[in-house]
Coordinates of C-alpha atoms and ligand atoms in Angstrom, one line a residue:
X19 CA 0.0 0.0 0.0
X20 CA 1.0 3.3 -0.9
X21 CA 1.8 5.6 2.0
X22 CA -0.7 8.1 0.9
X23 CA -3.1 5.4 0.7
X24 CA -2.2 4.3 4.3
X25 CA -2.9 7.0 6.0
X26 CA -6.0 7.8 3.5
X27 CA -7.0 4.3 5.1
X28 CA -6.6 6.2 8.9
X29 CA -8.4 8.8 8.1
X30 CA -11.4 7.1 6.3
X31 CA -11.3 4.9 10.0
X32 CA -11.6 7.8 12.0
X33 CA -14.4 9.2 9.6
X34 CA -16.3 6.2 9.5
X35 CA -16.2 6.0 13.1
X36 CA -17.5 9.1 13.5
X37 CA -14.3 10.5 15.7
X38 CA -14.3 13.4 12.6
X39 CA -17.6 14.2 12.6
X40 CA -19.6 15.5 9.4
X41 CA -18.6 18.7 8.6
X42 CA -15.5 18.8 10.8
X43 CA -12.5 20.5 9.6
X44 CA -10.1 17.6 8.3
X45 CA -6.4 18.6 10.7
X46 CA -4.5 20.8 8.5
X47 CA -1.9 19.0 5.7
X48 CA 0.5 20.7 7.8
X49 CA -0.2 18.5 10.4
X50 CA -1.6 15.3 8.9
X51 CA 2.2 15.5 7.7
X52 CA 4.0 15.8 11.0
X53 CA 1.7 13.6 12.7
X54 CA 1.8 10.9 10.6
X55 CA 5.8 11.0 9.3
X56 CA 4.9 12.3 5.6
X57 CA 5.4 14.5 3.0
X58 CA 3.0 18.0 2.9
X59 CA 2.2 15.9 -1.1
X60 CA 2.0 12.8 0.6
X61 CA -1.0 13.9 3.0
X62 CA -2.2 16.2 0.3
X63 CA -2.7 12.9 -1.8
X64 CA -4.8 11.5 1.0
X65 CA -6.7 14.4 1.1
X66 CA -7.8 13.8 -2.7
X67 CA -8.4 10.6 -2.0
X68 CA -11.0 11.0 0.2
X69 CA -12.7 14.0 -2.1
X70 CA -12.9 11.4 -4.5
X71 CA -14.7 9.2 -2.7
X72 CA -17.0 11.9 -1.3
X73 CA -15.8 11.7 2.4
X74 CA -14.2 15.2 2.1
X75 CA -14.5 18.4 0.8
X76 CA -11.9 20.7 0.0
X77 CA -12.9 24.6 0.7
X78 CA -10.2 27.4 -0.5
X79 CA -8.1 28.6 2.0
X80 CA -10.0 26.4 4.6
X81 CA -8.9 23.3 4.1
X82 CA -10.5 19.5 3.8
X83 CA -13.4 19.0 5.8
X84 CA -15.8 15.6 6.5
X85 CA -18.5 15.5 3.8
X86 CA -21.9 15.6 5.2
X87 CA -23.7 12.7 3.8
X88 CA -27.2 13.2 3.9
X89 CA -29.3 11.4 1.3
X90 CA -29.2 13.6 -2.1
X91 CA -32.7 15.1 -3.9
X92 CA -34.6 12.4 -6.0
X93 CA -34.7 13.5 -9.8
X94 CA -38.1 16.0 -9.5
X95 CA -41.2 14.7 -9.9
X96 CA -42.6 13.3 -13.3
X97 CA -43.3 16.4 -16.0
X98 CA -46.5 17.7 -16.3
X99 CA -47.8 18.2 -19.5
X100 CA -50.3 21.1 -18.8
X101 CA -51.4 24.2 -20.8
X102 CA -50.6 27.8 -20.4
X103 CA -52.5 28.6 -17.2
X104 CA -52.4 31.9 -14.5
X105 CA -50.7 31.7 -11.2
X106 CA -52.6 30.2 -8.7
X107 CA -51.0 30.0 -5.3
X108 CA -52.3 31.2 -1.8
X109 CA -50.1 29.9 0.1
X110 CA -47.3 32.1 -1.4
X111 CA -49.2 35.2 0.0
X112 CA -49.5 33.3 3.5
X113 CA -46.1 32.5 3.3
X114 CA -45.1 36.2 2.4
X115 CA -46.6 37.8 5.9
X116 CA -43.2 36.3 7.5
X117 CA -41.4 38.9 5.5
X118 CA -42.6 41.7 8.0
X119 CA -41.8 39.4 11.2
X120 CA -38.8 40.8 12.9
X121 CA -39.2 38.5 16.1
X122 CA -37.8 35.0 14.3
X123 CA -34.5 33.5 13.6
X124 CA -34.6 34.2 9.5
X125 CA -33.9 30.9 8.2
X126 CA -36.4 31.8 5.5
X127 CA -34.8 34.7 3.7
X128 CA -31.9 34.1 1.3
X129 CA -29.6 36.6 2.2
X130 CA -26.5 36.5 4.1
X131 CA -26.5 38.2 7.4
X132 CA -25.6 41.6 8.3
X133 CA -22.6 39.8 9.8
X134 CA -21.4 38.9 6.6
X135 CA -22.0 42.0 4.9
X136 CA -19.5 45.3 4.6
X137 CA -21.8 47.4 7.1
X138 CA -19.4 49.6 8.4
X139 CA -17.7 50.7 5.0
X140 CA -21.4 51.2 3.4
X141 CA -22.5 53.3 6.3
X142 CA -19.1 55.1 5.7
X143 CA -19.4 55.5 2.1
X144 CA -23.6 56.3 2.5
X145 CA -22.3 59.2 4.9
X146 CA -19.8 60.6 2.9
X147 CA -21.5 60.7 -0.4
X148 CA -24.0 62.7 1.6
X149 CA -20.9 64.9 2.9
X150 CA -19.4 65.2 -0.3
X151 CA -22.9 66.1 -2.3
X152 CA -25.8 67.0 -0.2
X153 CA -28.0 68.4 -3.0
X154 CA -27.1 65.6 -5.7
X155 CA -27.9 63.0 -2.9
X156 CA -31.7 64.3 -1.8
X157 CA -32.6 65.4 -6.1
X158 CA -33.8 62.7 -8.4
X159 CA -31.2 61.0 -9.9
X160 CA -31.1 60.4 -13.5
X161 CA -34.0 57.4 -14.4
X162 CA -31.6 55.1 -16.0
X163 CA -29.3 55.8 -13.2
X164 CA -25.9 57.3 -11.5
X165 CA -23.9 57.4 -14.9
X166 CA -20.5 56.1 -12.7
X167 CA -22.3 53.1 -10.7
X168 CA -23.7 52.1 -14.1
X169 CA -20.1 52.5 -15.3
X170 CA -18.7 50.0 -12.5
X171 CA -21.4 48.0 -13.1
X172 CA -20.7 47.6 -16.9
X173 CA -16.5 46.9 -15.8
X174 CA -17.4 44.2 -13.6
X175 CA -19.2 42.4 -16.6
X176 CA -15.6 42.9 -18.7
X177 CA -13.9 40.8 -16.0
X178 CA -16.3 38.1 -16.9
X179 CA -15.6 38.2 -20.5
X180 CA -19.0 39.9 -20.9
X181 CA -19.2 42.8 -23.2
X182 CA -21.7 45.2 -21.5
X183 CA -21.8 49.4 -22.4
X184 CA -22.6 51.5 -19.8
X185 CA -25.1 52.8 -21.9
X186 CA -27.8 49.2 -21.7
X187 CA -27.3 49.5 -17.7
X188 CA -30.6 50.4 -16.1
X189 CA -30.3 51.1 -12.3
X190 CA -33.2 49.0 -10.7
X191 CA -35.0 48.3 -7.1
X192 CA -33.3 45.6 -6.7
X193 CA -33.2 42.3 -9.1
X194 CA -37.1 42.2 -8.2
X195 CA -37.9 45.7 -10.1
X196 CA -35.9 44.6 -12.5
X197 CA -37.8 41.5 -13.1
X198 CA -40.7 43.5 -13.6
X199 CA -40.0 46.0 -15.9
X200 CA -38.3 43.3 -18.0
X201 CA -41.7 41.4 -17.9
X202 CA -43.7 44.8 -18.3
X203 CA -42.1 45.6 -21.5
X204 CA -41.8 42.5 -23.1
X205 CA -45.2 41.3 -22.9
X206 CA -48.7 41.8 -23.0
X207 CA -51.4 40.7 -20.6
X208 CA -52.5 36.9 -21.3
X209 CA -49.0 36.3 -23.1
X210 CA -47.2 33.3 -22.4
X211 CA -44.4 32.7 -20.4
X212 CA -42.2 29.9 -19.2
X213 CA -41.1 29.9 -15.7
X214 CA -39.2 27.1 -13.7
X215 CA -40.2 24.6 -11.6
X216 CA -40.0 24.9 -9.1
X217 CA -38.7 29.0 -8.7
X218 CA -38.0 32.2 -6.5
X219 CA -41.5 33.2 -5.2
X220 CA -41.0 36.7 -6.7
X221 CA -41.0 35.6 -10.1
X222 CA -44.1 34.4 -9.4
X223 CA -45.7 37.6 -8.0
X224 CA -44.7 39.3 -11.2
X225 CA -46.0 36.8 -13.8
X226 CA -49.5 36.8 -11.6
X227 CA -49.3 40.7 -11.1
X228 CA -49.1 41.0 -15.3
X229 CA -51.7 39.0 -16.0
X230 CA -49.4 36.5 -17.9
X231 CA -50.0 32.4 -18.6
X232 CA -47.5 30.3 -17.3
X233 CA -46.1 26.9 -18.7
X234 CA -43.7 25.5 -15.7
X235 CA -40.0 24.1 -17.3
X236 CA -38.6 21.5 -14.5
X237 CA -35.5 22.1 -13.1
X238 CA -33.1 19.4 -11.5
X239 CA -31.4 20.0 -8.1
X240 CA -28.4 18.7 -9.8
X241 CA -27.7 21.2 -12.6
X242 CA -29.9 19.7 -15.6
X243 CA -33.2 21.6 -17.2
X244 CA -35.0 20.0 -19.5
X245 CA -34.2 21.6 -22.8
X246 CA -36.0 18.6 -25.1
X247 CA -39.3 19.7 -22.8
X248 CA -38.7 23.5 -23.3
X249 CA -38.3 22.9 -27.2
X250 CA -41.5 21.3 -27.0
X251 CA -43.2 24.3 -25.6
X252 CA -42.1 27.0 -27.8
X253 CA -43.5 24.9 -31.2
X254 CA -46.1 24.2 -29.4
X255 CA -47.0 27.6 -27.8
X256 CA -46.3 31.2 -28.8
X257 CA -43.9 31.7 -25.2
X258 CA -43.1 35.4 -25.3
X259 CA -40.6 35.1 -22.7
X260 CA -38.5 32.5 -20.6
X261 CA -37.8 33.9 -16.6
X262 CA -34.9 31.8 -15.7
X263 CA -32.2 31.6 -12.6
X264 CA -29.4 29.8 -14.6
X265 CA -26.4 30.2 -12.0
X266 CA -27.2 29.1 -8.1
X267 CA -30.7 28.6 -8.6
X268 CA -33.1 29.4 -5.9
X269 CA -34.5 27.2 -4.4
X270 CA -32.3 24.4 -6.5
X271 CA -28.6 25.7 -5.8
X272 CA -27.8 24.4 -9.4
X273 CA -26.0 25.7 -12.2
X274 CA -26.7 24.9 -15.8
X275 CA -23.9 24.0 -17.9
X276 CA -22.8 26.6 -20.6
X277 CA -23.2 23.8 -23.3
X278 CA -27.4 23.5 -21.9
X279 CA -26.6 28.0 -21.6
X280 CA -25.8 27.9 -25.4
X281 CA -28.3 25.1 -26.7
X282 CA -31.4 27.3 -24.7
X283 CA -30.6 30.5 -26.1
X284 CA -30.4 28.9 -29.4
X285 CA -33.6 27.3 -28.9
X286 CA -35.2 30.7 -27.8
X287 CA -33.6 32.8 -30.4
X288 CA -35.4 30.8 -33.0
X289 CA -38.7 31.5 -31.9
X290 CA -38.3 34.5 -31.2
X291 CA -38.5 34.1 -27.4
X292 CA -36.9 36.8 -24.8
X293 CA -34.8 35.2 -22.2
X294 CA -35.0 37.1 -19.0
X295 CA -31.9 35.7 -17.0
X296 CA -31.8 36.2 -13.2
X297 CA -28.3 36.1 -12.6
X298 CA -28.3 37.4 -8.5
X299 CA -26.4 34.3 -7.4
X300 CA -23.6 34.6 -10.0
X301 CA -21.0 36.0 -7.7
X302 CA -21.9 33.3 -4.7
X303 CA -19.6 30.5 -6.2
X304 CA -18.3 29.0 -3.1
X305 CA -15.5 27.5 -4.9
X306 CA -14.3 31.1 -6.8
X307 CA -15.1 29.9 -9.9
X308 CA -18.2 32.0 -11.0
X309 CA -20.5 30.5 -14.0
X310 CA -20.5 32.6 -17.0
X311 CA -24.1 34.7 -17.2
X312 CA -26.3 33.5 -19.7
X313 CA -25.6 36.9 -21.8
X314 CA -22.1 35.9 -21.8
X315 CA -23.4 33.6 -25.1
X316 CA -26.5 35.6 -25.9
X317 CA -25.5 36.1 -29.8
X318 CA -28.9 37.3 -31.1
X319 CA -29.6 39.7 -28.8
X320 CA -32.6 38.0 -26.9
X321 CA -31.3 38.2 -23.2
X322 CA -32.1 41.0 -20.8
X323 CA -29.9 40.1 -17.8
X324 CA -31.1 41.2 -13.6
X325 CA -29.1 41.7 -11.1
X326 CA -28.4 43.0 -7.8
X327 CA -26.5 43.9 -4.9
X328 CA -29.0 42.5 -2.4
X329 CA -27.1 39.0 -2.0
X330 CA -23.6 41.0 -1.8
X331 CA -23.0 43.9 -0.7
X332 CA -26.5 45.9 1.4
X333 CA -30.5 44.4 0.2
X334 CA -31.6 47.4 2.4
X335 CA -30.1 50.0 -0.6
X336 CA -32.7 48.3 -2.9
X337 CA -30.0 48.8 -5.6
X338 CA -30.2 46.2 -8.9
X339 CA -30.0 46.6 -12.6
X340 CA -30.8 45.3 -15.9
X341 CA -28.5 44.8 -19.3
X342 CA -31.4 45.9 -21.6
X343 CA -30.0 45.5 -24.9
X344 CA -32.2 46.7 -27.6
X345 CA -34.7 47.3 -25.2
X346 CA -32.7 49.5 -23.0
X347 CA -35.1 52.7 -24.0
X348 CA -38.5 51.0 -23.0
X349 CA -36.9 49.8 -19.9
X350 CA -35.7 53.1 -18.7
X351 CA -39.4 54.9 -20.0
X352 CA -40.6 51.9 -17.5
X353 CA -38.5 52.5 -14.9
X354 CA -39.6 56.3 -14.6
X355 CA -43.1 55.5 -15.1
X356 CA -42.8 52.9 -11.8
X357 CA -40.1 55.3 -9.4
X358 CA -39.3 58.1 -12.0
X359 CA -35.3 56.8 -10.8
X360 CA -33.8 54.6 -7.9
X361 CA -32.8 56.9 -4.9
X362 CA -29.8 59.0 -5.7
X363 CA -27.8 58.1 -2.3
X364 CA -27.5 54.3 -2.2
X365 CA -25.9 54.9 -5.8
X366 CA -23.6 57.1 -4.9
X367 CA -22.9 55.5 -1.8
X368 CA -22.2 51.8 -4.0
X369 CA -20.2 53.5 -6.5
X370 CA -18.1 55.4 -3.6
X371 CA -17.6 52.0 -2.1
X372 CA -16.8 49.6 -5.0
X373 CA -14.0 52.4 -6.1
X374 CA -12.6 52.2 -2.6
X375 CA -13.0 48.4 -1.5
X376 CA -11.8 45.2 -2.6
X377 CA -14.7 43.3 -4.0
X378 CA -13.2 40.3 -4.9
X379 CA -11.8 40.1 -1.1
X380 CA -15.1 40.5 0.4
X381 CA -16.5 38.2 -2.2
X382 CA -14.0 35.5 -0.9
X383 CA -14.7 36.3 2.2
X384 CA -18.5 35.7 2.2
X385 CA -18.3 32.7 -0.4
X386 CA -16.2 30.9 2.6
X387 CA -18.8 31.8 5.4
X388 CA -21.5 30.7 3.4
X389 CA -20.1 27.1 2.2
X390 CA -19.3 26.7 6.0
X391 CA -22.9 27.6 7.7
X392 CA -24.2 24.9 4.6
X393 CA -22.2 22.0 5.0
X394 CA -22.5 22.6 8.9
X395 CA -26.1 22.5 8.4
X396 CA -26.4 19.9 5.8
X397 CA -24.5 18.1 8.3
X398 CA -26.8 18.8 11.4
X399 CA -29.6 18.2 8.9
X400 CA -28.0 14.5 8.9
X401 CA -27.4 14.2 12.4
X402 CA -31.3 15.6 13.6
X403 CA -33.8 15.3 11.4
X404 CA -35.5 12.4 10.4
X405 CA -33.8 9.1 8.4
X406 CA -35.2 9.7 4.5
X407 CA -34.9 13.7 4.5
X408 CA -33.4 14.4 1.2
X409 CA -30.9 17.7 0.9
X410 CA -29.6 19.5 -1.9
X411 CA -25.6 19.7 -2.0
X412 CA -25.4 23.0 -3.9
X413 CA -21.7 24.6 -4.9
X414 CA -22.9 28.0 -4.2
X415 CA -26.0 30.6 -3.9
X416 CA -28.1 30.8 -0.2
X417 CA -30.9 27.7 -0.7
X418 CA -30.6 24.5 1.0
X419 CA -34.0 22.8 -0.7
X420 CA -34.9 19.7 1.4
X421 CA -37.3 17.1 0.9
X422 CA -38.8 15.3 4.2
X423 CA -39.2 11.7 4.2
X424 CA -43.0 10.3 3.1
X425 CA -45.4 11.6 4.8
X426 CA -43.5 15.0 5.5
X427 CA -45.5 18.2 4.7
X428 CA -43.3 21.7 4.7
X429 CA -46.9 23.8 5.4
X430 CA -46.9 22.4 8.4
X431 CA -43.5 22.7 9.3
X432 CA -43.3 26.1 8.4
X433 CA -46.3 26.5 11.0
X434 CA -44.7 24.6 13.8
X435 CA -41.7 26.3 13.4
X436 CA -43.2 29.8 13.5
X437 CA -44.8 29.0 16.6
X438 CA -41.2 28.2 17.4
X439 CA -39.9 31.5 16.4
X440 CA -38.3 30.1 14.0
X441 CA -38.6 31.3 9.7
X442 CA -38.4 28.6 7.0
X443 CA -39.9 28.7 3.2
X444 CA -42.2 26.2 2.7
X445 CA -41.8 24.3 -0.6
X446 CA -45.3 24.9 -1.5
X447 CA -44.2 29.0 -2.7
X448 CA -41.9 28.2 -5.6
X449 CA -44.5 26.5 -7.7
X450 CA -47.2 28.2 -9.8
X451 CA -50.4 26.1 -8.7
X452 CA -48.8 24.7 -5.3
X453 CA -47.3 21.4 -5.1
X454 CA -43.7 20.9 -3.4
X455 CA -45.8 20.5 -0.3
X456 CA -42.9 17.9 1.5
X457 CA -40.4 20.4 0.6
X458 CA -39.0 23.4 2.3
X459 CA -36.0 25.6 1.6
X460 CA -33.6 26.9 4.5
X461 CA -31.2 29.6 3.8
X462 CA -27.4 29.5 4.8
X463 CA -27.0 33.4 5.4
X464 CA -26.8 33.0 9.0
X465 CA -23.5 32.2 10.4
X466 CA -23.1 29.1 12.1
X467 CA -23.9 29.8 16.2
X468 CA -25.7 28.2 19.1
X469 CA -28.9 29.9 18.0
X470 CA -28.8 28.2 14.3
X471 CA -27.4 24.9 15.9
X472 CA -30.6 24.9 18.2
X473 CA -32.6 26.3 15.5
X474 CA -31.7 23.1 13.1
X475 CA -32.1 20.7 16.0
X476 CA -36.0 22.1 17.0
X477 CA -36.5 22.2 13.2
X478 CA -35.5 18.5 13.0
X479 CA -37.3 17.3 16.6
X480 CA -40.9 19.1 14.7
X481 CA -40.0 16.6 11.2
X482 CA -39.5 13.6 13.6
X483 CA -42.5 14.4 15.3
X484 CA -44.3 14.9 11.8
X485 CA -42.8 11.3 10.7
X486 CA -44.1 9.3 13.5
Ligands
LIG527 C1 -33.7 34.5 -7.6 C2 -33.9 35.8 -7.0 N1 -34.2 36.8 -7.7 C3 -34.5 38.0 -7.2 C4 -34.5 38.3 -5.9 C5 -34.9 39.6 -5.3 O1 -33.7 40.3 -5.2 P1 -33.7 41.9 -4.8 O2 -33.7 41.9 -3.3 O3 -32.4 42.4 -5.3 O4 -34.9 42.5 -5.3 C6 -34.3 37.2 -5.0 C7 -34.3 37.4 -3.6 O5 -34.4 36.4 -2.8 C8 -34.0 35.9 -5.6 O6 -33.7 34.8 -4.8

């Protein structure tokens, strides 16, 4: 035996054995190497080993740490061939109330904590923007938007091989407005569109709110959509426009590849369908390695891209934007019509900071936190709740999407658990007409503590008590 397979053996012992726990941190290859009488190579060797037989899991500048191995998602349920129909779902608006709760630990909303946000530099760079131009900060600002931010904005998107002018940037309120107006100017009431299933709740409220049809595309927690279905739909129906979270889906986690990116804008570009591509999640690759936006490959101009800051940098700014493309001058016409412009100081205040900070550091910084706080919970999930709950492994984004064991029912756990004080998204609001009703989606924004250890360990005690 080869001594990196030795002491590969040793280590696979000790996890089996549960003496490293799931979701431990693996000792350092430092000192794997003293302890054991190796080479830094040779442990690093073992290291691999175990990653690739999915004991481990190797997090940048963290280190190797105990996969959690809770059961993976099922393929989703059978497709349903249904025609265009509204949005029917009242549970979403029940679900929405928790929204305006300030008394419960959040593990509903899919954003990362203040904790892990830059709060002191953006207060900084909110009050010296103020400082620096009292009257431009309280006047409108232009209704496309600060011309520098949009600037930034349009850089970022050159780093990522993505040809964007200032010029197609339209400052939104949040990736939500931008949603909107994108749907607003696209289509027409009773117009067809295709939407995921299952998807983000706010797509939802926007497709129901313009009176549009919906046909629901499945999506796989582990990366595939199904294009041949999708085909399907646009010969058989005129779909206006496709609504579709390509990178770190929510609630999914998963990424489509760029081979299905290129094959769906093909697809949509020949009949004549707009994609509108949520791309919020883009910058959460927990690994670094962020998956090209969908616009990245759009070659016929049928992609209007949204985007915010809200998962980043500050959700309370209410700062996104859209890459409008040819329909840059009906988006902005929209955009004044709905706010006349976003407020002028959370502009100034995000362009002040992204010229003075480190992005990419804080980026780092927040990917790490937020690959911790899931595989810790992914592995408490595994440890407390019942045998048969079924867990997403996503590689980046906020959504843990969790199916309970037969029987299970995510309404009434998200019921249970707010009588708890405790906030989780029932399954049941990210499809159009319900369904989803074992499934429920916890976000890993909140950094790991004693309060989201107990949290996770009431939440699984309520789906035992469900199973019995
Ligand atoms: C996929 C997706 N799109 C859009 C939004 C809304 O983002 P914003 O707060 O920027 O409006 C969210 C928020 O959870 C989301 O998950």
């Amino acid at each position: 035996m080869l001594l990196y397979e030795s002491l590969a053996t040793q280590l696979r012992a000790q996890i089996n054995a549960g003496a490293l726990a799931p979701g431990e941190r693996l000792p350092s290859i430092r000192r794997l190497a003293q302890a054991h009488a190796v080479s830094p190579a040779t442990a690093v060797q073992a290291c691999l080993q175990l990653e690739r037989e999915g004991l481990a899991v190797a997090r940048p500048r963290s280190g190797y740490f105990v996969r959690s191995q809770v059961t993976p998602l099922p393929q989703p349920p059978a497709l349903r061939r249904r025609a265009p129909g509204p949005v029917r779902n009242r549970e979403l608006y029940e679900f929405l109330d928790i929204f305006a709760r300030r008394d419960l630990l959040p593990l509903h909303a899919a954003v990362p904590a203040p904790a892990l946000l830059p709060e002191h530099a953006m207060a900084a760079a909110l009050a010296r923007s103020l400082r620096r131009d009292r009257s431009q900060a309280l006047s409108y600002a232009p209704p496309q938007g600060h011309a520098p931010l949009r600037q930034l904005i349009a850089q970022r998107y050159a780093q990522l091989a993505t040809t964007v002018t200032p010029d197609e940037v339209v400052i939104t309120a949040g990736a939500i407005e931008a949603i909107n107006l994108a749907l607003r100017v696209v289509t027409q009431p009773g117009d067809v569109v295709v939407v995921e299933m299952p998807t983000y709740h706010g797509i939802l409220q926007a497709v129901e709110a313009l009176r549009l049809q919906v046909l629901e595309l499945p999506r796989c927690a582990t990366g595939g959509t199904h294009l041949d279905r999708l085909e399907q739909m646009l010969q058989q129906h005129p779909v206006r426009a496709a609504v579709l979270v390509p990178n770190f889906h929510n609630p999914l986690g998963s990424v489509m590849s760029d081979a299905d990116k290129q094959r769906l804008l093909a697809t949509c570009a020949q009949h004549g369908t707009v994609v509108i591509e949520d791309d919020i999640y883009g910058d959460l690759a927990w690994s670094g390695q962020r998956p090209s936006p969908l616009r990245q490959w759009d070659h016929h101009g049928s992609v209007i891209t949204c985007s915010s800051f809200s998962k980043t940098l500050a959700p309370g700014l209410r700062v996104g934007w859209l890459l409008g493309g040819e329909w840059t001058d009906a988006l902005v016409r929209a955009k004044y019509c709905s706010t006349v412009g976003n407020p002028a100081l959370p502009q100034l205040a995000l362009a002040d900071y992204l010229q003075r900070h480190d992005q990419e550091r804080h980026l780092r910084r927040l990917r790490r936190a937020l690959a911790d706080n899931a595989q810790r919970m992914r592995a408490a999930i595994e440890r407390d709740w019942p045998e048969g709950t079924c867990v997403n492994d996503p590689l980046g984004g906020l959504s843990l999407w969790l199916q309970l064991p037969p029987g299970g029912d995510g309404t009434a756990l998200f019921q249970a658990a707010l009588a708890a004080g405790i906030g989780i998204a029932p399954g049941q609001a990210f499809c159009s007409r319900g369904g989803y009703r074992d499934h429920l989606r916890l976000s890993c924004g909140l950094p790991w503590d004693a309060s989201v250890k107990q949290a996770m360990r009431r939440l699984g005690a309520l789906a035992t008590a469900q199973a019995l």
